[in-house]
mmCIF file of C-alpha atoms in Angstrom:
data_model
loop_
_atom_site.group_PDB
_atom_site.id
_atom_site.type_symbol
_atom_site.label_atom_id
_atom_site.label_comp_id
_atom_site.label_asym_id
_atom_site.label_seq_id
_atom_site.Cartn_x
_atom_site.Cartn_y
_atom_site.Cartn_z
ATOM 1 C CA UNK A 1 48.072 18.629 16.038
ATOM 2 C CA UNK A 2 46.961 18.284 12.447
ATOM 3 C CA UNK A 3 46.798 14.713 11.199
ATOM 4 C CA UNK A 4 48.790 15.746 8.108
ATOM 5 C CA UNK A 5 51.730 16.544 10.391
ATOM 6 C CA UNK A 6 51.818 12.974 11.691
ATOM 7 C CA UNK A 7 50.632 11.194 8.531
ATOM 8 C CA UNK A 8 51.879 13.250 5.568
ATOM 9 C CA UNK A 9 50.004 11.043 3.088
ATOM 10 C CA UNK A 10 46.704 12.104 1.558
ATOM 11 C CA UNK A 11 44.329 9.421 0.300
ATOM 12 C CA UNK A 12 41.223 10.032 -1.767
ATOM 13 C CA UNK A 13 38.758 7.819 -3.591
ATOM 14 C CA UNK A 14 35.743 8.446 -5.812
ATOM 15 C CA UNK A 15 33.196 6.558 -7.885
ATOM 16 C CA UNK A 16 31.449 7.866 -11.006
ATOM 17 C CA UNK A 17 28.429 6.459 -12.858
ATOM 18 C CA UNK A 18 29.255 6.008 -16.532
ATOM 19 C CA UNK A 19 25.634 6.277 -17.710
ATOM 20 C CA UNK A 20 25.397 9.722 -16.114
ATOM 21 C CA UNK A 21 28.463 10.854 -18.048
ATOM 22 C CA UNK A 22 27.007 9.289 -21.214
ATOM 23 C CA UNK A 23 23.869 11.402 -20.806
ATOM 24 C CA UNK A 24 25.978 14.552 -20.453
ATOM 25 C CA UNK A 25 28.048 13.738 -23.531
ATOM 26 C CA UNK A 26 24.991 13.139 -25.718
ATOM 27 C CA UNK A 27 23.398 16.416 -24.702
ATOM 28 C CA UNK A 28 23.803 19.621 -26.660
ATOM 29 C CA UNK A 29 26.536 20.682 -24.211
ATOM 30 C CA UNK A 30 28.679 17.550 -24.405
ATOM 31 C CA UNK A 31 31.802 19.354 -25.618
ATOM 32 C CA UNK A 32 31.372 22.061 -22.981
ATOM 33 C CA UNK A 33 31.150 19.330 -20.339
ATOM 34 C CA UNK A 34 34.402 17.783 -21.590
ATOM 35 C CA UNK A 35 36.160 21.149 -21.373
ATOM 36 C CA UNK A 36 34.868 21.632 -17.825
ATOM 37 C CA UNK A 37 36.435 18.346 -16.682
ATOM 38 C CA UNK A 38 39.597 18.137 -18.800
ATOM 39 C CA UNK A 39 42.367 20.676 -19.250
ATOM 40 C CA UNK A 40 43.604 21.590 -22.756
ATOM 41 C CA UNK A 41 46.711 19.512 -22.003
ATOM 42 C CA UNK A 42 44.422 16.497 -21.602
ATOM 43 C CA UNK A 43 41.752 16.771 -24.304
ATOM 44 C CA UNK A 44 44.286 17.697 -26.987
ATOM 45 C CA UNK A 45 46.368 14.534 -26.551
ATOM 46 C CA UNK A 46 46.134 11.914 -29.337
ATOM 47 C CA UNK A 47 44.477 9.438 -26.967
ATOM 48 C CA UNK A 48 41.734 11.825 -25.817
ATOM 49 C CA UNK A 49 41.203 13.230 -29.317
ATOM 50 C CA UNK A 50 40.729 9.739 -30.704
ATOM 51 C CA UNK A 51 38.307 8.646 -27.972
ATOM 52 C CA UNK A 52 36.318 11.895 -27.826
ATOM 53 C CA UNK A 53 36.084 12.472 -31.588
ATOM 54 C CA UNK A 54 32.539 11.028 -31.645
ATOM 55 C CA UNK A 55 31.298 13.614 -29.125
ATOM 56 C CA UNK A 56 32.592 16.518 -31.206
ATOM 57 C CA UNK A 57 31.030 15.030 -34.328
ATOM 58 C CA UNK A 58 27.713 14.475 -32.546
ATOM 59 C CA UNK A 59 27.544 18.089 -31.448
ATOM 60 C CA UNK A 60 28.485 19.351 -34.913
ATOM 61 C CA UNK A 61 25.522 17.414 -36.343
ATOM 62 C CA UNK A 62 23.148 17.937 -33.432
ATOM 63 C CA UNK A 63 19.434 18.308 -34.254
ATOM 64 C CA UNK A 64 16.346 18.906 -32.142
ATOM 65 C CA UNK A 65 15.678 15.163 -31.870
ATOM 66 C CA UNK A 66 18.869 13.251 -31.096
ATOM 67 C CA UNK A 67 19.007 9.471 -31.598
ATOM 68 C CA UNK A 68 20.311 8.832 -28.084
ATOM 69 C CA UNK A 69 17.650 10.697 -26.098
ATOM 70 C CA UNK A 70 15.449 7.600 -25.783
ATOM 71 C CA UNK A 71 16.716 5.431 -22.926
ATOM 72 C CA UNK A 72 15.189 2.371 -24.627
ATOM 73 C CA UNK A 73 17.557 2.732 -27.575
ATOM 74 C CA UNK A 74 20.904 0.911 -27.428
ATOM 75 C CA UNK A 75 23.815 3.123 -26.464
ATOM 76 C CA UNK A 76 26.280 4.130 -29.127
ATOM 77 C CA UNK A 77 29.511 2.116 -28.574
ATOM 78 C CA UNK A 78 31.839 4.973 -29.503
ATOM 79 C CA UNK A 79 30.141 7.446 -27.173
ATOM 80 C CA UNK A 80 30.004 4.803 -24.447
ATOM 81 C CA UNK A 81 33.779 4.423 -24.721
ATOM 82 C CA UNK A 82 34.113 8.198 -24.451
ATOM 83 C CA UNK A 83 31.864 8.168 -21.380
ATOM 84 C CA UNK A 84 34.032 5.492 -19.777
ATOM 85 C CA UNK A 85 37.130 7.592 -20.454
ATOM 86 C CA UNK A 86 35.617 10.778 -19.012
ATOM 87 C CA UNK A 87 34.138 8.917 -16.027
ATOM 88 C CA UNK A 88 37.582 7.588 -15.148
ATOM 89 C CA UNK A 89 39.111 11.070 -15.372
ATOM 90 C CA UNK A 90 36.213 12.540 -13.393
ATOM 91 C CA UNK A 91 36.673 10.007 -10.588
ATOM 92 C CA UNK A 92 40.467 10.424 -10.602
ATOM 93 C CA UNK A 93 40.236 14.188 -10.251
ATOM 94 C CA UNK A 94 37.628 13.970 -7.490
ATOM 95 C CA UNK A 95 39.910 11.526 -5.676
ATOM 96 C CA UNK A 96 42.840 13.924 -6.069
ATOM 97 C CA UNK A 97 40.769 16.777 -4.645
ATOM 98 C CA UNK A 98 39.979 14.674 -1.593
ATOM 99 C CA UNK A 99 43.587 13.515 -1.155
ATOM 100 C CA UNK A 100 45.161 16.955 -1.521
ATOM 101 C CA UNK A 101 43.940 18.823 1.570
ATOM 102 C CA UNK A 102 46.516 21.635 1.462
ATOM 103 C CA UNK A 103 44.255 23.958 -0.534
ATOM 104 C CA UNK A 104 41.091 23.907 -2.604
ATOM 105 C CA UNK A 105 41.550 22.764 -6.175
ATOM 106 C CA UNK A 106 39.163 22.262 -9.089
ATOM 107 C CA UNK A 107 38.923 19.949 -12.112
ATOM 108 C CA UNK A 108 41.045 22.143 -14.364
ATOM 109 C CA UNK A 109 43.737 22.484 -11.684
ATOM 110 C CA UNK A 110 44.496 18.771 -12.132
ATOM 111 C CA UNK A 111 46.031 16.975 -15.105
ATOM 112 C CA UNK A 112 45.725 13.191 -15.376
ATOM 113 C CA UNK A 113 48.522 11.748 -17.476
ATOM 114 C CA UNK A 114 50.863 8.756 -17.485
ATOM 115 C CA UNK A 115 54.250 8.440 -15.850
ATOM 116 C CA UNK A 116 55.947 7.932 -19.205
ATOM 117 C CA UNK A 117 54.821 11.412 -20.268
ATOM 118 C CA UNK A 118 56.495 13.206 -17.365
ATOM 119 C CA UNK A 119 59.351 15.121 -18.930
ATOM 120 C CA UNK A 120 59.795 18.036 -16.552
ATOM 121 C CA UNK A 121 60.059 18.703 -12.848
ATOM 122 C CA UNK A 122 57.237 20.442 -10.964
ATOM 123 C CA UNK A 123 57.408 24.191 -11.434
ATOM 124 C CA UNK A 124 59.481 23.988 -14.632
ATOM 125 C CA UNK A 125 57.808 26.545 -16.895
ATOM 126 C CA UNK A 126 60.307 26.320 -19.751
ATOM 127 C CA UNK A 127 58.948 23.111 -21.250
ATOM 128 C CA UNK A 128 55.261 23.896 -20.791
ATOM 129 C CA UNK A 129 52.999 25.592 -23.294
ATOM 130 C CA UNK A 130 51.961 29.190 -22.762
ATOM 131 C CA UNK A 131 48.442 30.023 -21.498
ATOM 132 C CA UNK A 132 47.595 31.378 -24.955
ATOM 133 C CA UNK A 133 48.762 28.171 -26.641
ATOM 134 C CA UNK A 134 46.744 26.069 -24.198
ATOM 135 C CA UNK A 135 43.575 28.051 -24.936
ATOM 136 C CA UNK A 136 43.923 27.910 -28.716
ATOM 137 C CA UNK A 137 42.520 25.133 -30.895
ATOM 138 C CA UNK A 138 39.929 24.065 -28.348
ATOM 139 C CA UNK A 139 38.430 21.439 -30.634
ATOM 140 C CA UNK A 140 40.552 18.719 -32.233
ATOM 141 C CA UNK A 141 41.002 18.480 -35.986
ATOM 142 C CA UNK A 142 38.118 16.306 -37.183
ATOM 143 C CA UNK A 143 38.875 16.536 -40.876
ATOM 144 C CA UNK A 144 38.465 13.213 -42.739
ATOM 145 C CA UNK A 145 42.144 13.068 -43.672
ATOM 146 C CA UNK A 146 43.324 13.506 -40.100
ATOM 147 C CA UNK A 147 43.964 10.158 -38.423
ATOM 148 C CA UNK A 148 45.177 9.431 -34.913
ATOM 149 C CA UNK A 149 47.135 6.471 -33.655
ATOM 150 C CA UNK A 150 45.552 4.841 -30.587
ATOM 151 C CA UNK A 151 47.432 5.391 -27.352
ATOM 152 C CA UNK A 152 47.729 2.519 -24.904
ATOM 153 C CA UNK A 153 48.574 2.758 -21.244
ATOM 154 C CA UNK A 154 52.093 1.415 -20.702
ATOM 155 C CA UNK A 155 52.871 3.133 -17.396
ATOM 156 C CA UNK A 156 50.976 4.081 -14.210
ATOM 157 C CA UNK A 157 48.588 7.052 -14.320
ATOM 158 C CA UNK A 158 49.679 10.185 -12.485
ATOM 159 C CA UNK A 159 47.820 13.276 -11.290
ATOM 160 C CA UNK A 160 49.597 16.609 -11.593
ATOM 161 C CA UNK A 161 48.050 19.147 -9.221
ATOM 162 C CA UNK A 162 48.972 22.534 -10.626
ATOM 163 C CA UNK A 163 50.595 25.025 -8.303
ATOM 164 C CA UNK A 164 49.654 28.623 -7.660
ATOM 165 C CA UNK A 165 51.486 31.711 -6.413
ATOM 166 C CA UNK A 166 52.487 29.999 -3.158
ATOM 167 C CA UNK A 167 52.436 26.283 -4.033
ATOM 168 C CA UNK A 168 54.489 24.260 -6.504
ATOM 169 C CA UNK A 169 53.087 21.557 -8.755
ATOM 170 C CA UNK A 170 52.473 18.279 -6.937
ATOM 171 C CA UNK A 171 52.616 14.781 -8.419
ATOM 172 C CA UNK A 172 50.265 12.104 -7.079
ATOM 173 C CA UNK A 173 49.746 8.407 -7.771
ATOM 174 C CA UNK A 174 46.389 7.483 -9.278
ATOM 175 C CA UNK A 175 44.637 4.167 -9.905
ATOM 176 C CA UNK A 176 41.560 4.003 -12.181
ATOM 177 C CA UNK A 177 39.280 0.977 -12.641
ATOM 178 C CA UNK A 178 36.048 0.336 -14.563
ATOM 179 C CA UNK A 179 33.394 -2.252 -13.779
ATOM 180 C CA UNK A 180 29.920 -2.326 -15.253
ATOM 181 C CA UNK A 181 28.348 1.116 -15.100
ATOM 182 C CA UNK A 182 30.944 2.596 -12.760
ATOM 183 C CA UNK A 183 34.460 4.009 -12.795
ATOM 184 C CA UNK A 184 36.416 4.032 -9.548
ATOM 185 C CA UNK A 185 39.626 5.901 -8.783
ATOM 186 C CA UNK A 186 42.017 6.251 -5.871
ATOM 187 C CA UNK A 187 44.685 8.899 -5.365
ATOM 188 C CA UNK A 188 47.713 8.881 -3.084
ATOM 189 C CA UNK A 189 49.622 12.137 -2.574
ATOM 190 C CA UNK A 190 52.579 13.070 -0.371
ATOM 191 C CA UNK A 191 51.566 16.234 1.476
ATOM 192 C CA UNK A 192 54.677 17.497 3.219
ATOM 193 C CA UNK A 193 58.457 17.471 3.122
ATOM 194 C CA UNK A 194 59.914 15.279 5.932
ATOM 195 C CA UNK A 195 61.729 18.329 7.339
ATOM 196 C CA UNK A 196 58.379 19.952 8.162
ATOM 197 C CA UNK A 197 57.206 17.036 10.303
ATOM 198 C CA UNK A 198 57.320 17.230 14.116
ATOM 199 C CA UNK A 199 60.309 15.601 15.815
ATOM 200 C CA UNK A 200 58.453 12.713 17.409
ATOM 201 C CA UNK A 201 61.660 11.127 18.725
ATOM 202 C CA UNK A 202 62.583 14.286 20.630
ATOM 203 C CA UNK A 203 59.108 14.457 22.117
ATOM 204 C CA UNK A 204 59.361 10.835 23.205
ATOM 205 C CA UNK A 205 62.706 11.453 24.917
ATOM 206 C CA UNK A 206 61.319 14.455 26.775
ATOM 207 C CA UNK A 207 58.247 12.646 28.069
#
């Protein structure tokens, strides 16, 4: 019998090195790396736009010799903060992939948000943006007159694992921590409806 039938809870954990993410963000493909890890729903939020602004600006002004290529140079504080943010999301999504064993999912199949932002039930398409809207405006508005208010976490983080043709969206609990050069995340997801579990009491009575 599958373990998920007896224990319908999936648990996943992951650790990510922040300096490795920092190196990716300061490369010429930093923005492309962000878009590989985050969904449009994530990198277009005010919080992500504010934190990741420095990476977009760095790539817009990129030259052959970048000031952060030399490992002996001090790291840029703004980009380091962006690396910490991405490392946490990276670890959270890897943890969700490990916890959700029903099917194979990828980075852009998972949205990391906060509980306070959950305004619709899984599978509710009416309140979500269309695929075309999600693909438009890939880069945030970096014009000098455009300011963003910082967003602070005031509720637990949540992973939304997007459904497909045969699976509905799934919500999962996520915990993200940073210490030194590492970000660590854990994910807890409920895999099955109780009605789909085996009747262990009946089996016990028949034994």
